Amino acid sequence: GAVVSQHPSWVICKSGTSVKIECRSLDFQATTMFWYRQFPKQSLMLMATSNEGSKATYEQGVEKDKFLINHASLTLSTLTVTSAHPEDSSFYICSARDPTGTSGVNSYEQYFGPGTRLTVT
Amino acid sequence: ELKVEQNPLFLSMQEGKNYTIYCNYSTTSDRLYWYRQDPGKSLESLFVLLSNGAVKQEGRLMASLDTKARLSTLHITAAVHDLSATYFCAVTGTASKLTFGTGTRLQVTL
């Protein structure tokens, strides 16, 4: 149990285009999902918290108009990088959580997806 | 602002020897996690520590938590090559958000 998938696993896009990354909880309901970014040889930095049915909460310094987050269902959150630039190239990791604990997973755990490597040329 | 620091940042280990990684955090938290990350991969959950004095062990790894000192340690017993990876601690803050430590890259050599 507690499997989180991400799609695509890697993507290359041209500067100025937009790219969408999906995060799915496969066997539990995730009322909360988190999006992280990790640059090479660095730690994970939280970008935003996504709650099902409500607007995402962005961390300080993260442009909400550039990184669009939609959490339309209890199993899916999407991150769209708009007008991507080479400096957006990074490893994007999502995590999912069921704070209610009603779908059979630990309520305090975040379950991480496999990550999406974005390269902007 | 919650800050989490790990040391060392890099650790070259000899096979068969014991080592310890330290994780310090700046404000009170109710949960501390340890994760492993292999190159190009996402995170693998190792331990979650929920209370002062908590100790958990899995194979050659043992994690402990001292909430009064705001310190967690990850002890490696008799290092083997398979343990080569980057290890992160992470601490929950407001709204159950995780703040990650700087990471410790372990390299085990013969």
PDB file of C-alpha atoms in Angstrom:
ATOM      1  CA  GLY A   1       0.000   0.000   0.000  1.00  0.00           C
ATOM      2  CA  ALA A   2       0.812   3.720  -0.082  1.00  0.00           C
ATOM      3  CA  VAL A   3       2.093   3.928  -3.632  1.00  0.00           C
ATOM      4  CA  VAL A   4       2.505   7.303  -5.278  1.00  0.00           C
ATOM      5  CA  SER A   5       3.226   7.649  -8.972  1.00  0.00           C
ATOM      6  CA  GLN A   6       4.422  10.555 -11.054  1.00  0.00           C
ATOM      7  CA  HIS A   7       4.152  11.114 -14.752  1.00  0.00           C
ATOM      8  CA  PRO A   8       6.230  11.682 -16.713  1.00  0.00           C
ATOM      9  CA  SER A   9       9.406  10.377 -15.091  1.00  0.00           C
ATOM     10  CA  TRP A  10      11.445  12.718 -17.225  1.00  0.00           C
ATOM     11  CA  VAL A  11      10.666  15.470 -19.693  1.00  0.00           C
ATOM     12  CA  ILE A  12      12.630  17.784 -21.945  1.00  0.00           C
ATOM     13  CA  CYS A  13      10.970  20.963 -23.113  1.00  0.00           C
ATOM     14  CA  LYS A  14      11.958  24.122 -24.901  1.00  0.00           C
ATOM     15  CA  SER A  15      12.304  27.423 -23.134  1.00  0.00           C
ATOM     16  CA  GLY A  16       9.019  29.321 -23.049  1.00  0.00           C
ATOM     17  CA  THR A  17       6.772  26.291 -23.205  1.00  0.00           C
ATOM     18  CA  SER A  18       4.686  24.813 -20.396  1.00  0.00           C
ATOM     19  CA  VAL A  19       4.915  21.345 -18.959  1.00  0.00           C
ATOM     20  CA  LYS A  20       2.512  19.458 -16.721  1.00  0.00           C
ATOM     21  CA  ILE A  21       3.548  16.890 -14.121  1.00  0.00           C
ATOM     22  CA  GLU A  22       1.021  14.535 -12.546  1.00  0.00           C
ATOM     23  CA  CYS A  23       1.144  13.039  -9.086  1.00  0.00           C
ATOM     24  CA  ARG A  24      -1.219  10.205  -8.208  1.00  0.00           C
ATOM     25  CA  SER A  25      -1.856   8.256  -5.050  1.00  0.00           C
ATOM     26  CA  LEU A  26      -2.667   4.791  -6.346  1.00  0.00           C
ATOM     27  CA  ASP A  27      -4.092   2.976  -3.359  1.00  0.00           C
ATOM     28  CA  PHE A  28      -5.105   5.613  -0.863  1.00  0.00           C
ATOM     29  CA  GLN A  29      -6.873   8.929  -0.767  1.00  0.00           C
ATOM     30  CA  ALA A  30      -4.574  11.894  -0.395  1.00  0.00           C
ATOM     31  CA  THR A  31      -6.325  14.973   0.884  1.00  0.00           C
ATOM     32  CA  THR A  32      -2.963  16.695   0.998  1.00  0.00           C
ATOM     33  CA  MET A  33      -0.142  16.580  -1.501  1.00  0.00           C
ATOM     34  CA  PHE A  34       3.177  18.380  -1.441  1.00  0.00           C
ATOM     35  CA  TRP A  35       5.443  19.459  -4.254  1.00  0.00           C
ATOM     36  CA  TYR A  36       9.207  19.639  -3.789  1.00  0.00           C
ATOM     37  CA  ARG A  37      12.061  20.721  -5.999  1.00  0.00           C
ATOM     38  CA  GLN A  38      15.579  19.376  -5.758  1.00  0.00           C
ATOM     39  CA  PHE A  39      18.545  20.843  -7.583  1.00  0.00           C
ATOM     40  CA  PRO A  40      21.637  18.681  -8.150  1.00  0.00           C
ATOM     41  CA  LYS A  41      23.517  17.839  -4.960  1.00  0.00           C
ATOM     42  CA  GLN A  42      21.074  19.848  -2.878  1.00  0.00           C
ATOM     43  CA  SER A  43      18.300  19.049  -0.469  1.00  0.00           C
ATOM     44  CA  LEU A  44      14.584  19.005  -1.146  1.00  0.00           C
ATOM     45  CA  MET A  45      12.817  22.325  -0.928  1.00  0.00           C
ATOM     46  CA  LEU A  46       9.073  22.493  -0.414  1.00  0.00           C
ATOM     47  CA  MET A  47       7.386  24.503  -3.136  1.00  0.00           C
ATOM     48  CA  ALA A  48       3.732  24.232  -2.207  1.00  0.00           C
ATOM     49  CA  THR A  49       1.074  22.333  -0.322  1.00  0.00           C
ATOM     50  CA  SER A  50      -1.924  21.172  -2.281  1.00  0.00           C
ATOM     51  CA  ASN A  51      -5.222  20.403  -0.584  1.00  0.00           C
ATOM     52  CA  GLU A  52      -8.002  18.680  -2.457  1.00  0.00           C
ATOM     53  CA  GLY A  53     -10.701  21.096  -3.466  1.00  0.00           C
ATOM     54  CA  SER A  54      -8.915  24.239  -2.380  1.00  0.00           C
ATOM     55  CA  LYS A  55      -6.170  26.546  -3.551  1.00  0.00           C
ATOM     56  CA  ALA A  56      -2.583  25.533  -3.054  1.00  0.00           C
ATOM     57  CA  THR A  57      -0.426  27.229  -0.460  1.00  0.00           C
ATOM     58  CA  TYR A  58       2.921  28.334  -1.822  1.00  0.00           C
ATOM     59  CA  GLU A  59       6.144  28.716   0.084  1.00  0.00           C
ATOM     60  CA  GLN A  60       7.864  32.046   0.222  1.00  0.00           C
ATOM     61  CA  GLY A  61       9.716  32.827  -2.967  1.00  0.00           C
ATOM     62  CA  VAL A  62       7.757  30.397  -5.157  1.00  0.00           C
ATOM     63  CA  GLU A  63       5.819  32.130  -7.927  1.00  0.00           C
ATOM     64  CA  LYS A  64       2.265  30.850  -7.888  1.00  0.00           C
ATOM     65  CA  ASP A  65       1.580  32.132 -11.399  1.00  0.00           C
ATOM     66  CA  LYS A  66       4.537  30.209 -12.739  1.00  0.00           C
ATOM     67  CA  PHE A  67       3.967  26.957 -10.881  1.00  0.00           C
ATOM     68  CA  LEU A  68       0.282  26.180 -11.201  1.00  0.00           C
ATOM     69  CA  ILE A  69      -1.031  23.491  -8.908  1.00  0.00           C
ATOM     70  CA  ASN A  70      -4.368  21.757  -9.222  1.00  0.00           C
ATOM     71  CA  HIS A  71      -5.631  19.129  -6.799  1.00  0.00           C
ATOM     72  CA  ALA A  72      -8.935  18.251  -8.372  1.00  0.00           C
ATOM     73  CA  SER A  73      -9.462  14.844  -6.820  1.00  0.00           C
ATOM     74  CA  LEU A  74      -8.387  12.850  -3.801  1.00  0.00           C
ATOM     75  CA  THR A  75      -5.878  10.917  -5.885  1.00  0.00           C
ATOM     76  CA  LEU A  76      -4.466  13.445  -8.331  1.00  0.00           C
ATOM     77  CA  SER A  77      -2.493  16.655  -8.116  1.00  0.00           C
ATOM     78  CA  THR A  78      -0.841  18.359 -11.064  1.00  0.00           C
ATOM     79  CA  LEU A  79       2.003  20.843 -11.250  1.00  0.00           C
ATOM     80  CA  THR A  80       2.255  22.936 -14.396  1.00  0.00           C
ATOM     81  CA  VAL A  81       5.460  24.834 -14.987  1.00  0.00           C
ATOM     82  CA  THR A  82       4.473  27.725 -17.219  1.00  0.00           C
ATOM     83  CA  SER A  83       6.860  29.517 -19.540  1.00  0.00           C
ATOM     84  CA  ALA A  84       9.677  27.259 -18.459  1.00  0.00           C
ATOM     85  CA  HIS A  85      13.244  28.523 -18.457  1.00  0.00           C
ATOM     86  CA  PRO A  86      16.532  26.644 -18.123  1.00  0.00           C
ATOM     87  CA  GLU A  87      16.751  27.638 -14.453  1.00  0.00           C
ATOM     88  CA  ASP A  88      13.558  25.626 -13.859  1.00  0.00           C
ATOM     89  CA  SER A  89      15.435  22.473 -14.773  1.00  0.00           C
ATOM     90  CA  SER A  90      15.296  20.346 -11.673  1.00  0.00           C
ATOM     91  CA  PHE A  91      14.035  17.139 -10.096  1.00  0.00           C
ATOM     92  CA  TYR A  92      10.434  17.595  -8.996  1.00  0.00           C
ATOM     93  CA  ILE A  93       9.123  15.231  -6.341  1.00  0.00           C
ATOM     94  CA  CYS A  94       5.607  15.031  -4.997  1.00  0.00           C
ATOM     95  CA  SER A  95       4.383  13.423  -1.833  1.00  0.00           C
ATOM     96  CA  ALA A  96       0.915  12.464  -0.703  1.00  0.00           C
ATOM     97  CA  ARG A  97      -0.637  12.261   2.715  1.00  0.00           C
ATOM     98  CA  ASP A  98      -3.893  11.134   4.218  1.00  0.00           C
ATOM     99  CA  PRO A  99      -4.080  13.046   7.501  1.00  0.00           C
ATOM    100  CA  THR A 100      -7.409  11.405   8.301  1.00  0.00           C
ATOM    101  CA  GLY A 101      -5.857   7.965   8.349  1.00  0.00           C
ATOM    102  CA  THR A 102      -9.086   6.527   6.982  1.00  0.00           C
ATOM    103  CA  SER A 103      -7.699   5.072   3.784  1.00  0.00           C
ATOM    104  CA  GLY A 104      -5.424   2.628   5.543  1.00  0.00           C
ATOM    105  CA  VAL A 105      -2.122   4.498   5.623  1.00  0.00           C
ATOM    106  CA  ASN A 106      -0.344   6.197   8.488  1.00  0.00           C
ATOM    107  CA  SER A 107      -1.848   9.622   8.999  1.00  0.00           C
ATOM    108  CA  TYR A 108       1.491  11.236   9.751  1.00  0.00           C
ATOM    109  CA  GLU A 109       3.462   9.839   6.829  1.00  0.00           C
ATOM    110  CA  GLN A 110       4.174  11.534   3.553  1.00  0.00           C
ATOM    111  CA  TYR A 111       4.544   9.009   0.762  1.00  0.00           C
ATOM    112  CA  PHE A 112       6.882  10.124  -1.973  1.00  0.00           C
ATOM    113  CA  GLY A 113       6.554   9.723  -5.698  1.00  0.00           C
ATOM    114  CA  PRO A 114       9.472   8.596  -7.873  1.00  0.00           C
ATOM    115  CA  GLY A 115      10.175  12.110  -9.115  1.00  0.00           C
ATOM    116  CA  THR A 116      10.139  13.864 -12.472  1.00  0.00           C
ATOM    117  CA  ARG A 117      13.316  15.181 -14.010  1.00  0.00           C
ATOM    118  CA  LEU A 118      12.649  18.349 -15.998  1.00  0.00           C
ATOM    119  CA  THR A 119      15.199  19.682 -18.440  1.00  0.00           C
ATOM    120  CA  VAL A 120      14.485  22.977 -20.156  1.00  0.00           C
ATOM    121  CA  THR A 121      16.589  23.705 -23.217  1.00  0.00           C
TER     122      THR A 121
ATOM    123  CA  GLU B   1      11.836  29.554  10.878  1.00  0.00           C
ATOM    124  CA  LEU B   2      12.627  25.890  11.276  1.00  0.00           C
ATOM    125  CA  LYS B   3      16.178  25.005  10.298  1.00  0.00           C
ATOM    126  CA  VAL B   4      17.582  21.509  10.035  1.00  0.00           C
ATOM    127  CA  GLU B   5      21.283  20.839   9.829  1.00  0.00           C
ATOM    128  CA  GLN B   6      23.130  17.617   9.244  1.00  0.00           C
ATOM    129  CA  ASN B   7      26.742  16.764   9.706  1.00  0.00           C
ATOM    130  CA  PRO B   8      28.860  15.688   8.193  1.00  0.00           C
ATOM    131  CA  LEU B   9      27.847  16.626   4.665  1.00  0.00           C
ATOM    132  CA  PHE B  10      30.031  13.897   3.246  1.00  0.00           C
ATOM    133  CA  LEU B  11      31.292  10.758   4.884  1.00  0.00           C
ATOM    134  CA  SER B  12      33.722   8.309   3.401  1.00  0.00           C
ATOM    135  CA  MET B  13      33.330   5.065   5.286  1.00  0.00           C
ATOM    136  CA  GLN B  14      35.463   2.011   5.370  1.00  0.00           C
ATOM    137  CA  GLU B  15      33.668  -1.266   5.107  1.00  0.00           C
ATOM    138  CA  GLY B  16      33.141  -2.883   8.455  1.00  0.00           C
ATOM    139  CA  LYS B  17      33.484   0.255  10.551  1.00  0.00           C
ATOM    140  CA  ASN B  18      30.875   2.188  12.527  1.00  0.00           C
ATOM    141  CA  TYR B  19      29.782   5.755  11.871  1.00  0.00           C
ATOM    142  CA  THR B  20      27.219   8.299  13.056  1.00  0.00           C
ATOM    143  CA  ILE B  21      25.364  11.065  11.260  1.00  0.00           C
ATOM    144  CA  TYR B  22      23.918  13.931  13.265  1.00  0.00           C
ATOM    145  CA  CYS B  23      20.751  15.923  12.641  1.00  0.00           C
ATOM    146  CA  ASN B  24      20.062  19.107  14.589  1.00  0.00           C
ATOM    147  CA  TYR B  25      16.885  21.149  14.310  1.00  0.00           C
ATOM    148  CA  SER B  26      16.082  24.595  15.578  1.00  0.00           C
ATOM    149  CA  THR B  27      12.542  24.491  16.969  1.00  0.00           C
ATOM    150  CA  THR B  28      10.282  22.006  18.667  1.00  0.00           C
ATOM    151  CA  SER B  29       8.831  19.348  16.418  1.00  0.00           C
ATOM    152  CA  ASP B  30       6.720  16.290  17.003  1.00  0.00           C
ATOM    153  CA  ARG B  31       8.172  14.021  14.333  1.00  0.00           C
ATOM    154  CA  LEU B  32      11.528  13.354  12.776  1.00  0.00           C
ATOM    155  CA  TYR B  33      12.125  11.267   9.702  1.00  0.00           C
ATOM    156  CA  TRP B  34      15.139   9.674   8.086  1.00  0.00           C
ATOM    157  CA  TYR B  35      15.220   9.012   4.357  1.00  0.00           C
ATOM    158  CA  ARG B  36      17.636   7.471   1.933  1.00  0.00           C
ATOM    159  CA  GLN B  37      18.120   8.729  -1.615  1.00  0.00           C
ATOM    160  CA  ASP B  38      20.041   6.897  -4.298  1.00  0.00           C
ATOM    161  CA  PRO B  39      21.416   8.893  -7.261  1.00  0.00           C
ATOM    162  CA  GLY B  40      18.677   9.880  -9.669  1.00  0.00           C
ATOM    163  CA  LYS B  41      15.982   8.399  -7.457  1.00  0.00           C
ATOM    164  CA  SER B  42      13.351   9.646  -5.084  1.00  0.00           C
ATOM    165  CA  LEU B  43      13.252   9.147  -1.330  1.00  0.00           C
ATOM    166  CA  GLU B  44      13.007   5.881   0.521  1.00  0.00           C
ATOM    167  CA  SER B  45      11.573   6.133   4.010  1.00  0.00           C
ATOM    168  CA  LEU B  46      13.809   4.619   6.682  1.00  0.00           C
ATOM    169  CA  PHE B  47      12.508   5.700  10.078  1.00  0.00           C
ATOM    170  CA  VAL B  48       9.992   7.944  11.755  1.00  0.00           C
ATOM    171  CA  LEU B  49      10.705   8.937  15.342  1.00  0.00           C
ATOM    172  CA  LEU B  50       7.781  10.221  17.334  1.00  0.00           C
ATOM    173  CA  SER B  51       8.925  10.804  20.890  1.00  0.00           C
ATOM    174  CA  ASN B  52      11.856  11.662  23.084  1.00  0.00           C
ATOM    175  CA  GLY B  53      14.156   8.722  23.546  1.00  0.00           C
ATOM    176  CA  ALA B  54      12.725   6.846  20.578  1.00  0.00           C
ATOM    177  CA  VAL B  55      15.102   4.359  19.033  1.00  0.00           C
ATOM    178  CA  LYS B  56      14.498   2.376  15.877  1.00  0.00           C
ATOM    179  CA  GLN B  57      16.697  -0.146  14.149  1.00  0.00           C
ATOM    180  CA  GLU B  58      16.630  -1.787  10.775  1.00  0.00           C
ATOM    181  CA  GLY B  59      19.555  -3.913   9.740  1.00  0.00           C
ATOM    182  CA  ARG B  60      22.777  -1.948  10.109  1.00  0.00           C
ATOM    183  CA  LEU B  61      21.004   1.360  10.703  1.00  0.00           C
ATOM    184  CA  MET B  62      19.791   2.667  14.025  1.00  0.00           C
ATOM    185  CA  ALA B  63      18.128   6.027  14.578  1.00  0.00           C
ATOM    186  CA  SER B  64      17.499   7.791  17.851  1.00  0.00           C
ATOM    187  CA  LEU B  65      15.842  11.015  18.939  1.00  0.00           C
ATOM    188  CA  ASP B  66      16.537  13.430  21.778  1.00  0.00           C
ATOM    189  CA  THR B  67      13.827  16.085  21.632  1.00  0.00           C
ATOM    190  CA  LYS B  68      15.299  18.089  24.466  1.00  0.00           C
ATOM    191  CA  ALA B  69      18.564  18.522  22.621  1.00  0.00           C
ATOM    192  CA  ARG B  70      16.711  18.704  19.277  1.00  0.00           C
ATOM    193  CA  LEU B  71      19.076  16.086  17.986  1.00  0.00           C
ATOM    194  CA  SER B  72      18.713  12.855  16.096  1.00  0.00           C
ATOM    195  CA  THR B  73      21.464  10.441  15.207  1.00  0.00           C
ATOM    196  CA  LEU B  74      21.681   7.788  12.542  1.00  0.00           C
ATOM    197  CA  HIS B  75      24.197   5.146  13.506  1.00  0.00           C
ATOM    198  CA  ILE B  76      25.695   2.817  10.955  1.00  0.00           C
ATOM    199  CA  THR B  77      27.112  -0.463  12.167  1.00  0.00           C
ATOM    200  CA  ALA B  78      29.728  -2.320  10.137  1.00  0.00           C
ATOM    201  CA  ALA B  79      29.267  -0.327   6.960  1.00  0.00           C
ATOM    202  CA  VAL B  80      28.788  -2.192   3.693  1.00  0.00           C
ATOM    203  CA  HIS B  81      28.882  -0.909   0.141  1.00  0.00           C
ATOM    204  CA  ASP B  82      25.097  -1.176  -0.250  1.00  0.00           C
ATOM    205  CA  LEU B  83      24.700   1.659   2.243  1.00  0.00           C
ATOM    206  CA  SER B  84      26.319   4.161  -0.119  1.00  0.00           C
ATOM    207  CA  ALA B  85      23.665   6.844  -0.733  1.00  0.00           C
ATOM    208  CA  THR B  86      22.583  10.259   0.484  1.00  0.00           C
ATOM    209  CA  TYR B  87      20.704  10.331   3.767  1.00  0.00           C
ATOM    210  CA  PHE B  88      18.319  13.078   4.765  1.00  0.00           C
ATOM    211  CA  CYS B  89      16.640  13.820   8.024  1.00  0.00           C
ATOM    212  CA  ALA B  90      13.443  15.845   7.966  1.00  0.00           C
ATOM    213  CA  VAL B  91      11.372  17.448  10.679  1.00  0.00           C
ATOM    214  CA  THR B  92       7.704  18.427  10.694  1.00  0.00           C
ATOM    215  CA  GLY B  93       6.811  22.023  11.306  1.00  0.00           C
ATOM    216  CA  THR B  94       3.587  23.940  10.942  1.00  0.00           C
ATOM    217  CA  ALA B  95       0.797  22.286   8.984  1.00  0.00           C
ATOM    218  CA  SER B  96       2.798  19.048   8.975  1.00  0.00           C
ATOM    219  CA  LYS B  97       5.178  20.462   6.397  1.00  0.00           C
ATOM    220  CA  LEU B  98       8.528  18.757   6.217  1.00  0.00           C
ATOM    221  CA  THR B  99      11.782  20.676   6.419  1.00  0.00           C
ATOM    222  CA  PHE B 100      14.701  18.655   5.155  1.00  0.00           C
ATOM    223  CA  GLY B 101      18.233  18.660   6.387  1.00  0.00           C
ATOM    224  CA  THR B 102      21.150  19.405   4.145  1.00  0.00           C
ATOM    225  CA  GLY B 103      21.786  15.726   3.471  1.00  0.00           C
ATOM    226  CA  THR B 104      24.782  13.516   4.160  1.00  0.00           C
ATOM    227  CA  ARG B 105      26.400  11.693   1.290  1.00  0.00           C
ATOM    228  CA  LEU B 106      27.826   8.376   2.397  1.00  0.00           C
ATOM    229  CA  GLN B 107      30.389   6.539   0.385  1.00  0.00           C
ATOM    230  CA  VAL B 108      31.564   3.152   1.513  1.00  0.00           C
ATOM    231  CA  THR B 109      34.957   2.010   0.327  1.00  0.00           C
ATOM    232  CA  LEU B 110      36.662  -1.329   0.663  1.00  0.00           C
TER     233      LEU B 110
END
